[in-house]
C-alpha positions in Angstrom: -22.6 1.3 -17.0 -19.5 -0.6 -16.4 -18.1 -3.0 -18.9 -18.9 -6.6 -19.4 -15.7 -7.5 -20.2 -11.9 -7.9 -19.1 -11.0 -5.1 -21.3 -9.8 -1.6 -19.7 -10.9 1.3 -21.3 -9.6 4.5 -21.7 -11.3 6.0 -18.6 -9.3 3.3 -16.8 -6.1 3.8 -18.5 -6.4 7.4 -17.9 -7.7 6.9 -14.1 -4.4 4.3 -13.5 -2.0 7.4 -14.9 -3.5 10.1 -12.9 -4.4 7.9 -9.6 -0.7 6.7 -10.0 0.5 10.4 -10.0 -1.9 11.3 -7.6 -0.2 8.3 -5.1 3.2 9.1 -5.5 2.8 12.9 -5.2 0.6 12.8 -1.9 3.1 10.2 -0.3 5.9 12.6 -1.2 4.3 15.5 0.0 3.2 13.4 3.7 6.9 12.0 3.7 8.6 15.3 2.5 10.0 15.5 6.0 11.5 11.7 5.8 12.5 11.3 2.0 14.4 14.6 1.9 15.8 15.0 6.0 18.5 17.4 5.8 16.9 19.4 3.4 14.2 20.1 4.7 16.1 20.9 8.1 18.3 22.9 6.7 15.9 25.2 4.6 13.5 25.5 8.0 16.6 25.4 10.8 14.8 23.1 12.8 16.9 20.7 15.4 17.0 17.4 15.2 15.0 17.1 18.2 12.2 19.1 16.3 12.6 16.5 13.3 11.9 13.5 15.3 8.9 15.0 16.6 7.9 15.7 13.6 7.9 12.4 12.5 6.5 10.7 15.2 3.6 13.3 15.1 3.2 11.7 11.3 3.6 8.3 12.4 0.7 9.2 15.0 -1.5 11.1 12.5 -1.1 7.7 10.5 -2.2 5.3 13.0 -5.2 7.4 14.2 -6.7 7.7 10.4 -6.8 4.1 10.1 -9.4 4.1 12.6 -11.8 6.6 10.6 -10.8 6.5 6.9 -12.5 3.5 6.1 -15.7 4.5 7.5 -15.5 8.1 5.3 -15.0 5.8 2.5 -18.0 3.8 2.4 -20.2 7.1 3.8 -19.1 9.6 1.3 -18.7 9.4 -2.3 -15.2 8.7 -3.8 -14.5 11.7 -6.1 -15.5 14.3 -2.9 -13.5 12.9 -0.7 -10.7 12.8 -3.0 -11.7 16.7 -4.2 -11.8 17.3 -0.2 -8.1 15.5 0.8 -6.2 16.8 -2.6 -7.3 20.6 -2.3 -5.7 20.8 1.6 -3.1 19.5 0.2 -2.7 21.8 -2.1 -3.0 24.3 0.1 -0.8 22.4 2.6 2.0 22.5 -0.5 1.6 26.1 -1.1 2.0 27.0 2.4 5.1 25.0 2.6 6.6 27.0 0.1 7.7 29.5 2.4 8.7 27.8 4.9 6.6 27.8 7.4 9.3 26.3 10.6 8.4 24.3 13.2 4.5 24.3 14.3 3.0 25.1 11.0 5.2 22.1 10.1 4.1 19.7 12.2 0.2 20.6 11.7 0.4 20.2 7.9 1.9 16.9 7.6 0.4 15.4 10.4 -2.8 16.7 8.3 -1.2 14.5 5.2 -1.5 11.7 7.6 -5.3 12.7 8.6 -6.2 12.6 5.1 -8.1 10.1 3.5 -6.5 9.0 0.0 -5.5 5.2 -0.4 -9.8 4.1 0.6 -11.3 6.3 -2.0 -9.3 5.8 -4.7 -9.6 2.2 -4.5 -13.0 2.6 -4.1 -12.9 4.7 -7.6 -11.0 2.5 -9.4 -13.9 -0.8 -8.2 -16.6 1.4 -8.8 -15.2 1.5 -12.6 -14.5 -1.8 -13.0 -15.9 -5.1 -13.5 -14.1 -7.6 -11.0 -12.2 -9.1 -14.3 -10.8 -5.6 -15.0 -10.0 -4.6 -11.2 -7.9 -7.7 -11.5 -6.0 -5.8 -14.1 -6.7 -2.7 -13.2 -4.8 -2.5 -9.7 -1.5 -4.2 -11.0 -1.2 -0.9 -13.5 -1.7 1.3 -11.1 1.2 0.2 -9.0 2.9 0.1 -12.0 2.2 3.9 -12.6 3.2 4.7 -9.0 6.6 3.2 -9.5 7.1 5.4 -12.7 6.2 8.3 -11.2 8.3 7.6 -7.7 11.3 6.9 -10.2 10.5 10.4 -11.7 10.3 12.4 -8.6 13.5 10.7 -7.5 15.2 12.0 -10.4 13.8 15.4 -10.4 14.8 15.9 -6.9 18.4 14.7 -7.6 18.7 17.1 -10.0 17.7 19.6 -7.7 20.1 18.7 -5.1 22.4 18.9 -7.7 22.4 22.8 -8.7 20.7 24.4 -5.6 20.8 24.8 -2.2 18.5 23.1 0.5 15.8 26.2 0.5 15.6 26.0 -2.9 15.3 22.1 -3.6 12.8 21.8 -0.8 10.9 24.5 -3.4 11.1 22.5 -5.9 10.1 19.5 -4.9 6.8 21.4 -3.4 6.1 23.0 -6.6 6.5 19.6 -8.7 4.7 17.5 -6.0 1.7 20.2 -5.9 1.4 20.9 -9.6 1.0 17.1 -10.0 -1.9 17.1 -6.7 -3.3 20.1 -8.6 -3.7 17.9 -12.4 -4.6 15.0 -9.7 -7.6 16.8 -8.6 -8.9 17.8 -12.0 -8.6 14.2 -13.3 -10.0 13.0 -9.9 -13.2 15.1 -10.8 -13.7 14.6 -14.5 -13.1 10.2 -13.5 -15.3 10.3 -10.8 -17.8 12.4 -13.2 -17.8 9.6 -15.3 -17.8 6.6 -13.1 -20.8 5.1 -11.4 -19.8 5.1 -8.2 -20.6 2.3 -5.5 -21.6 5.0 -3.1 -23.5 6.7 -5.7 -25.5 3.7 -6.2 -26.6 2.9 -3.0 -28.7 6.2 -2.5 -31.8 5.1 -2.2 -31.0 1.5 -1.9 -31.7 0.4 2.4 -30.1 -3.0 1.2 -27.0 -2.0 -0.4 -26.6 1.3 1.8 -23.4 1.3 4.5 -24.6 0.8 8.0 -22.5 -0.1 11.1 -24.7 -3.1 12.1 -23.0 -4.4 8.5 -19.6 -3.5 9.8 -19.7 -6.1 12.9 -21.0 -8.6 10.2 -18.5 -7.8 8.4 -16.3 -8.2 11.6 -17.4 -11.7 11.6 -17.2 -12.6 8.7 -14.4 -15.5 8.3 -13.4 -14.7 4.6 -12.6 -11.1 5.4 -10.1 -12.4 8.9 -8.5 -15.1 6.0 -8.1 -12.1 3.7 -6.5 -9.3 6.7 -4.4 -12.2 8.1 -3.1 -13.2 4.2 -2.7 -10.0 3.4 -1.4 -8.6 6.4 1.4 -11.5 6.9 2.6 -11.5 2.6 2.9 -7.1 3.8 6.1 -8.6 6.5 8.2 -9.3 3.2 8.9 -5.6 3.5 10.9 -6.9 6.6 12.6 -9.2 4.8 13.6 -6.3 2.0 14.7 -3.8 4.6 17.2 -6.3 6.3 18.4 -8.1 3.0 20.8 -5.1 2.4 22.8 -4.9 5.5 22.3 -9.0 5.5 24.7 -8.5 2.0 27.3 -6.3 3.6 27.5 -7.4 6.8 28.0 -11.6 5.8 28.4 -11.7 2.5 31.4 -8.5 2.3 29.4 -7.1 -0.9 30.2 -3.6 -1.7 28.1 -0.5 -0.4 27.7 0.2 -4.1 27.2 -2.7 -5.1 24.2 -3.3 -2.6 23.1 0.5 -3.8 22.8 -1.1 -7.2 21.0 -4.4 -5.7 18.2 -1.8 -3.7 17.9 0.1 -7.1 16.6 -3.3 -8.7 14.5 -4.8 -5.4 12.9 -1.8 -5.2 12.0 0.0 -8.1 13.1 -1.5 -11.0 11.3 -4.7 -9.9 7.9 -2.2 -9.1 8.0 -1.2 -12.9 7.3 -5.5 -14.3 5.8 -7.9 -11.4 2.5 -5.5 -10.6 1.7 -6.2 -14.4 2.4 -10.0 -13.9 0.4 -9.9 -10.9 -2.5 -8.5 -12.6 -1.9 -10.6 -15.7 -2.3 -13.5 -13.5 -5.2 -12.7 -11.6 -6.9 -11.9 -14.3 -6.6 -15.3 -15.6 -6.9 -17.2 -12.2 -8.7 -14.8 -10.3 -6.6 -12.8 -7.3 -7.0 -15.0 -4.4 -5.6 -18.0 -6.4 -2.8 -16.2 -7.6 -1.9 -14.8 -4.6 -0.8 -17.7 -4.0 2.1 -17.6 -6.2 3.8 -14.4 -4.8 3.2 -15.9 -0.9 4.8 -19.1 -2.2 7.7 -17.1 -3.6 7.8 -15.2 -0.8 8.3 -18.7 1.6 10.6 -19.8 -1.3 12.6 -16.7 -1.3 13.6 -16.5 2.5 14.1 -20.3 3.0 17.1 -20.3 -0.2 18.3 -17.0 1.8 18.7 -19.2 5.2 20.1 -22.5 3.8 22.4 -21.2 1.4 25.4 -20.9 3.3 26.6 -17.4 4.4 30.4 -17.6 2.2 30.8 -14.7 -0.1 31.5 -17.2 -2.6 27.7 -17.6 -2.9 26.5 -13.8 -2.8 24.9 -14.7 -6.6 22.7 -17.0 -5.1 21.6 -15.0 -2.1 21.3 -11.5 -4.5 19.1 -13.7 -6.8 16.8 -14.5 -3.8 16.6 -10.8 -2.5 15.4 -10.3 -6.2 12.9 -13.6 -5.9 11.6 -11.9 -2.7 11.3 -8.5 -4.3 9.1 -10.0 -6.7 7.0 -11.8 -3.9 6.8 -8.1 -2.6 6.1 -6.0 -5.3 3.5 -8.8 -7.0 1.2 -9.7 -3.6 1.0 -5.4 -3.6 -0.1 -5.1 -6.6 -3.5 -7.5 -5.8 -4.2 -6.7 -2.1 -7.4 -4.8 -2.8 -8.2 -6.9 -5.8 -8.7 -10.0 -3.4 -11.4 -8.3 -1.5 -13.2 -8.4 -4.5 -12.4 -11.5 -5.5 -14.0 -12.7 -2.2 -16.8 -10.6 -3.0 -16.7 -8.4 0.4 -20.2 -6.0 0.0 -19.0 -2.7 -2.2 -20.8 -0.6 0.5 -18.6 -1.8 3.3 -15.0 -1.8 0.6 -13.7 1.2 1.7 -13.8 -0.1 5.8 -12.3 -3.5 4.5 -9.1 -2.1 2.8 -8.3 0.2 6.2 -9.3 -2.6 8.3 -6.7 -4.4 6.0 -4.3 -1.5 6.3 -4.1 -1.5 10.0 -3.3 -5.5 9.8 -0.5 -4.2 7.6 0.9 -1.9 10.1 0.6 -3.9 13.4 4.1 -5.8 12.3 5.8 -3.1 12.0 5.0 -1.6 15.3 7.2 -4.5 16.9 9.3 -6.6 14.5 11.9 -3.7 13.4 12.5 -3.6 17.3 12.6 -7.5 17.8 14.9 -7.4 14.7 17.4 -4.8 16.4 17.3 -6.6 19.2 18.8 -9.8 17.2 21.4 -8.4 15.8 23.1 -6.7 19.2 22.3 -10.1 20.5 23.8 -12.0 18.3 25.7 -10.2 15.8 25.1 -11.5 12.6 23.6 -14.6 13.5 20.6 -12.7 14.5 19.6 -12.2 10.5 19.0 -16.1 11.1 16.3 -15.0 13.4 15.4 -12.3 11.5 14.3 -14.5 8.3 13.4 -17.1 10.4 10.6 -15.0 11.6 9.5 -13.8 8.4 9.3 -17.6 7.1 6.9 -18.0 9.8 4.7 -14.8 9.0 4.7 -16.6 5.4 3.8 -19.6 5.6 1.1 -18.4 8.2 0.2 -16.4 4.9 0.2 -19.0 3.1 -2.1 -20.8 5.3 -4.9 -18.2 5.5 -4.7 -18.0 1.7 -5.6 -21.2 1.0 -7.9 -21.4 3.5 -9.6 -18.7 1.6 -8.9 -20.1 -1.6 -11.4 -23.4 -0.2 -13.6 -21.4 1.2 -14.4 -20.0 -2.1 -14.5 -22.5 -4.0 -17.1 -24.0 -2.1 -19.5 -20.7 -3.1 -18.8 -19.4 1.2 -18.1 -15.7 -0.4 -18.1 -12.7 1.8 -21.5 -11.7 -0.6 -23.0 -15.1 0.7 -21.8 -15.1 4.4 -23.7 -11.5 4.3 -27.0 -12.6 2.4 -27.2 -15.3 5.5 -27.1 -12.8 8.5 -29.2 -10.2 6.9 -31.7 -12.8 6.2 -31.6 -13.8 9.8 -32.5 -10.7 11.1 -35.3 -10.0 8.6 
């Protein structure tokens, strides 16, 4: 049974370390072609015509899971869908070793990108926790994710550092699969132990997944307040990508300098506001304290566009880019744990957090290109319009989140707005 109290356990202390491993390992393995470019050119000989392809042929991969991962969540139990997407990639990592070129390259990490990972292990992670702990629970795994990221970033350095491309891109394969490998065996002894949501609804019509519940849950205004919030605090990433060049170009700061500024915004801040975020929600539930990082995040760009653009004042404008980190790093930490704060049905979770993934993703598919478009325009007046346009994606944020916030307050949870319909159609 799960725990009646806040309190993590050891099953979740140990889930949060392997889950975090399991994260950071998988995205390195799906992004291998990305994260480490000329290596892995080199070591294959592959143009740079082939590269692009490759990574669009990702970027595809990526968009079309969205539209079936959630539903695989909620139909098939956590742990074998996690056994099923770590053991191809595995075998994906061991084929890699030897490398494979061009084709076989483009059909293993596009299946990376096919494979369902971020659904079911959130799923595993609620299906062990009380909502008091989830609050807690997600906040440590991000925290995990960031120490391993800063690990694998080290150990590929090092690598860089003594070998040659073939021999680097080995390494990082055999380090990424031996953690996928430890990953599966903890994935399987966790889900062992857990009591599942999906295991839980066998034999239960009421709490079973069905698609008639999906276009309830398609009307349901909690779960539109949540995808908007959610998906609008995700456009700080904007914000963060453009910050750097915002510091060279206008404020004439170093490219070391700003090397050391991205080192802080965006890992050394992923190591200490996921624990603050969890902290907090724990104590004022998730929704309310999302709040807090969409309000820094509105905070954080307005000082960026009043402070005026002198080098003189490149403190003040650092110190924001660190304020919006924060935002960043803190609304990621608690984006699943406000779907269960608004009590969206456990049998439909899994279709809620892709559905929420894919409200993510839509800003990206045109605001890096709007963005571009600014700064040819205008030079660098355009990162005026730049942050202008996130301030408006944040306070739109803002808006849905307190919306929200009202809605439950009022007792007009997703669990309630679902207990009316289904009574309807009885």
């Amino acid at each position: 049974m799960k725990q009646k109290t806040g309190k993590l356990t050891g099953l979740h202390w140990l889930s949060v370390v392997i889950l975090g491993m399991c994260y950071t390992t998988f995205g390195n393995m799906q992004y291998l072609v990305q994260y480490y470019y000329v290596m892995y050119q080199e070591a294959n000989g592959l143009t740079d015509m082939q590269m692009s392809t490759i990574l669009t042929a990702i970027g595809i991969a990526a968009v079309i899971a969205y539209a079936y991962n959630g539903f695989l969540t909620d139909l098939i139990k956590p742990r074998l869908l996690m056994t099923f997407t770590l053991s191809l990639a595995i075998l994906g990592g061991v084929i890699l070793l030897f490398n494979p070129g061009y084709v076989a390259s483009i059909i293993i990490f596009c299946g990376y990108a096919l494979l369902p990972m971020w659904g079911p292990m959130s799923k595993l992670l609620v299906g062990i926790s009380t909502e008091e702990q989830a609050d807690k629970i997600f906040g440590y795994l991000d925290f995990f994710t960031a120490v391993f990221g800063l690990a694998a970033g080290f150990i590929a350095a090092r690598i860089v550092a003594s070998s040659g491309s073939t021999m680097a891109v080995r390494g990082l394969i055999i380090f990424n699969t031996v953690c996928n490998l430890i990953g599966l065996l903890g994935v399987w002894y966790i889900g062992g132990k857990a009591k599942a949501v999906s295991t839980a609804a066998e034999g239960s019509e009421e709490d079973a997944f069905s698609f008639k519940k999906v276009l309830i849950l398609f009307r349901d205004p909690n779960q539109w307040l949540l995808w908007l919030g959610i998906g609008l605090g995700y456009t700080g990433y904007i914000a963060m990508t453009y910050a750097s060049p915002l510091l060279t170009d206008v404020f004439g700061m170093s490219v070391s300098s700003v090397t050391v500024v991205d080192a802080i915004k965006n890992n050394a801040i992923g190591l200490i506001a996921p624990l603050i975020a969890g902290s907090l929600a724990s104590k004022f539930g998730a929704v309310r304290s999302y709040f807090v990082w969409l309000a820094l995040y509105v905070i954080a760009v307005v000082a960026v566009i009043v402070t005026p653009w002198a080098p003189a004042l490149v403190a003040v404008v650092v110190l924001s880019v660190v304020l919006l980190s924060f935002s960043v790093k803190g609304r990621s930490a608690i984006s699943n744990t406000v779907l269960t704060n608004a009590k969206t049905p456990m049998a439909l979770f899994g279709t809620s957090v892709c559905i929420q993934s894919v409200f993510m993703t839509i800003p990206d598919t045109f605001c890096y290109n709007i963005a571009g478009n600014m700064l040819e325009t205008y030079g660098n007046n355009g990162y005026y319009y730049i942050f202008g346009m996130c301030l408006v994606f944040s306070v739109a944020g803002l808006i849905c989140n307190i919306i929200l916030d009202r809605r439950l307050k009022a007792g007009k949870t997703s669990e309630w707005f679902f207990s009316q319909h289904l009574q309807k159609k009885q």
